[in-house]
Short mmCIF file of C-alpha atoms in Angstrom, two decimals:
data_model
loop_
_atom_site.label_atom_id
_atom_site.label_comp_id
_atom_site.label_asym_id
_atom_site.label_seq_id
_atom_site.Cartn_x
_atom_site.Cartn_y
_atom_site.Cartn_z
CA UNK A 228 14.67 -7.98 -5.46
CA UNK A 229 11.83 -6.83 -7.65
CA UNK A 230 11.74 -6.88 -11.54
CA UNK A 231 8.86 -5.15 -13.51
CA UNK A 232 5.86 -4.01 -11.96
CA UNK A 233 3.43 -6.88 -11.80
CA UNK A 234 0.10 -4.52 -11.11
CA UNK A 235 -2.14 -7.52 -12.13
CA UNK A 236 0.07 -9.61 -9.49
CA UNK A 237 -0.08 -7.15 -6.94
CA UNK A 238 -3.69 -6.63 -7.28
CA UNK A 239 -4.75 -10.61 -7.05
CA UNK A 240 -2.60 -11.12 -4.17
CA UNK A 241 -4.32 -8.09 -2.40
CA UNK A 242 -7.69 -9.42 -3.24
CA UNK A 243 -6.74 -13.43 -2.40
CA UNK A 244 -5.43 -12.14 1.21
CA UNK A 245 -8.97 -9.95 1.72
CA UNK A 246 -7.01 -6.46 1.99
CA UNK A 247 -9.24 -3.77 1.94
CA UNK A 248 -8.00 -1.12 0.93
CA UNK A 249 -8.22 2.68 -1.38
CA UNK A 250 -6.23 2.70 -4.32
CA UNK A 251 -4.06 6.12 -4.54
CA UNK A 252 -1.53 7.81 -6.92
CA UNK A 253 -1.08 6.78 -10.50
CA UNK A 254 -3.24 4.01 -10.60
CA UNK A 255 -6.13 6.21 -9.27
CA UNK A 256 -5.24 8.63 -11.68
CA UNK A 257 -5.77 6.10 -14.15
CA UNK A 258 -9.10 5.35 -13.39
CA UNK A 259 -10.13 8.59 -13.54
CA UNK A 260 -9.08 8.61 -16.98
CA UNK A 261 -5.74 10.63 -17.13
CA UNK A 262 -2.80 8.05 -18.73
CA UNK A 263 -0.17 8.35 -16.43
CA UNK A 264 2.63 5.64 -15.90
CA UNK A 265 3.65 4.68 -13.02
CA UNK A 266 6.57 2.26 -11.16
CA UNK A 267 4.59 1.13 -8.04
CA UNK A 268 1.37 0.35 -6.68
CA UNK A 269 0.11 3.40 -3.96
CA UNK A 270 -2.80 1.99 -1.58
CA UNK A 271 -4.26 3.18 1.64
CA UNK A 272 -5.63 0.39 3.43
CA UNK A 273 -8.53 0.94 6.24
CA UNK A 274 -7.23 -0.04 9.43
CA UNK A 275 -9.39 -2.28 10.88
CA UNK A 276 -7.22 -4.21 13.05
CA UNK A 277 -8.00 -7.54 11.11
CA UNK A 278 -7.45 -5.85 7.58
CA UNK A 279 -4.51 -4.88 8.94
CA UNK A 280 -3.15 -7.82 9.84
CA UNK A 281 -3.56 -9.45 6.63
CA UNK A 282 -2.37 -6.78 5.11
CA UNK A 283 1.02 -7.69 7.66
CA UNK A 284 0.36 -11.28 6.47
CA UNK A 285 0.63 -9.63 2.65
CA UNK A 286 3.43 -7.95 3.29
CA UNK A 287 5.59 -10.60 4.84
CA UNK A 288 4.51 -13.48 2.22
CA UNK A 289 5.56 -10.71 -0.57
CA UNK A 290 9.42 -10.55 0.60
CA UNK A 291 9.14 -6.76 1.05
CA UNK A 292 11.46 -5.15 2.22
CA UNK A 293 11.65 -1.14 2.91
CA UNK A 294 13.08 1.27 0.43
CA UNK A 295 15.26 3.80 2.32
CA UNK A 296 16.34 1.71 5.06
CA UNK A 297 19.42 -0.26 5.60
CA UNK A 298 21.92 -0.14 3.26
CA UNK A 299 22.51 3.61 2.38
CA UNK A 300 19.43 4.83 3.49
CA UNK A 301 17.96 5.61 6.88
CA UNK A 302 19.54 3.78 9.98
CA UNK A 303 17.58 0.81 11.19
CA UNK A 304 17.50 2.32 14.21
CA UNK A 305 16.10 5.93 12.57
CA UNK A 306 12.88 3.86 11.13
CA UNK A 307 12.03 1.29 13.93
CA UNK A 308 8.05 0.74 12.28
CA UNK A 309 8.18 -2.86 10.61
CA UNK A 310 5.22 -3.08 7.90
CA UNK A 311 4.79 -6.72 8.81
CA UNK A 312 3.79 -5.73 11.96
CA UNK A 313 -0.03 -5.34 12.65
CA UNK A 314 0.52 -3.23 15.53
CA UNK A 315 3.36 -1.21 13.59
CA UNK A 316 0.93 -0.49 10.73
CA UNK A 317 -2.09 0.44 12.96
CA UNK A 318 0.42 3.61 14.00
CA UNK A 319 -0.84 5.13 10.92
CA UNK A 320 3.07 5.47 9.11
CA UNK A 321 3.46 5.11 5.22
CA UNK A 322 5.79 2.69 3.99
CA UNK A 323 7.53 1.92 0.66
CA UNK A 324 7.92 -1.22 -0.05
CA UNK A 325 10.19 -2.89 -2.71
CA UNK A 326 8.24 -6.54 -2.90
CA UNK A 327 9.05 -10.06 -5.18
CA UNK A 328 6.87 -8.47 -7.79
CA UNK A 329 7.29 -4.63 -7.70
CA UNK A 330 7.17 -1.50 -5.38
CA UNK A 331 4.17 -1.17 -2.92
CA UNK A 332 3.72 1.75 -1.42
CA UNK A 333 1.48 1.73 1.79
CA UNK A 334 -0.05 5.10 1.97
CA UNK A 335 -2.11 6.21 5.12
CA UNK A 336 -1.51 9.80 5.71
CA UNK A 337 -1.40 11.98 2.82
CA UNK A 338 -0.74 15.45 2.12
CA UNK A 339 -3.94 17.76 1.78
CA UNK A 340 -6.66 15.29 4.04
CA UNK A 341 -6.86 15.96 7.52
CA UNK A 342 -7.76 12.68 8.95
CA UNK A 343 -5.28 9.96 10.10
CA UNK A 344 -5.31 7.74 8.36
CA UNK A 345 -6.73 9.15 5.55
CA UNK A 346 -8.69 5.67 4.74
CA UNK A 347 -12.10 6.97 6.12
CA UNK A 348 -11.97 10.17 3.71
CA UNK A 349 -10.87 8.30 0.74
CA UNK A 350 -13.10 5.80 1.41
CA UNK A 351 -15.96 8.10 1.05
CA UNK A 352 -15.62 9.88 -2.59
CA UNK A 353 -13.64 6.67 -3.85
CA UNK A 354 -14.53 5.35 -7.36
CA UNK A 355 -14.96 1.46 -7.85
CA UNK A 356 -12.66 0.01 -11.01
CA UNK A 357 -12.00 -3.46 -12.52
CA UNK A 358 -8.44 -4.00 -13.29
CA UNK A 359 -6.50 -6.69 -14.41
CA UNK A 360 -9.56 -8.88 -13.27
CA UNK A 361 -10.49 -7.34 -10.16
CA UNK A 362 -12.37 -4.71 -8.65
CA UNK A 363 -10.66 -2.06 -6.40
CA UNK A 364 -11.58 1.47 -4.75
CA UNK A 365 -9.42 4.17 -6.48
CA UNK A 366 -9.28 7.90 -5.44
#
């Protein structure tokens, strides 16, 4: 489904739907000044119920679909959570996404922080970046 990572794509599309959100992994690496490449986009979005349901809205108009399930992967059945789903994303679950332009990763518990979802701690030591024309928390 997806081609090359479109970071500047996925990054306007986050910004024109109003998803807030902490950007993790390599791109937060990145901004803290360590050149790292990467092959998706890693975010941890707060979840507010509205953020989260334009973040479902996001996810849907994207064409993702989840890496690991269906063919070959995990039964249907084995990951029931659907990331388009407001109420499925407010249970706190990370997804990876493969979307129309590149792999999203939705991030909200991660190893090492305590809280779940780990928005609220991110939130709070996260470093403000421009990229690819807009601005974005990073961790």
């Amino acid at each position: 489904m997806s081609g090359a990572l479109d970071v500047a794509g996925l990054l306007r599309r986050r910004r024109a739907a109003g998803v807030e959100y902490v950007v993790v992994g390599g791109l937060a690496v990145n901004a803290h000044g360590v050149i790292r490449s990467t092959k998706d986009v890693d975010i941890c979005p707060s979840p507010e119920p509205a953020n989260l349901a334009r973040l479902a809205d996001l996810v849907r108009d994207l064409r993702a679909r989840r890496l690991g399930v269906g063919e070959r992967g995990f039964d249907e059945a084995e990951m029931p959570f659907d990331p388009t789903r407001p109420e499925d994303l407010a249970a706190g679950g990370n997804f990876r996404l493969e979307t129309s332009i590149g792999v999203l990763d939705i991030m909200q518990s991660l190893s090492g922080i305590d809280d779940r979802p780990a928005y609220k701690t991110l939130k709070a030591d996260a470093r403000r970046a421009e990229a690819c024309g807009t601005v974005s928390a990073g961790r």
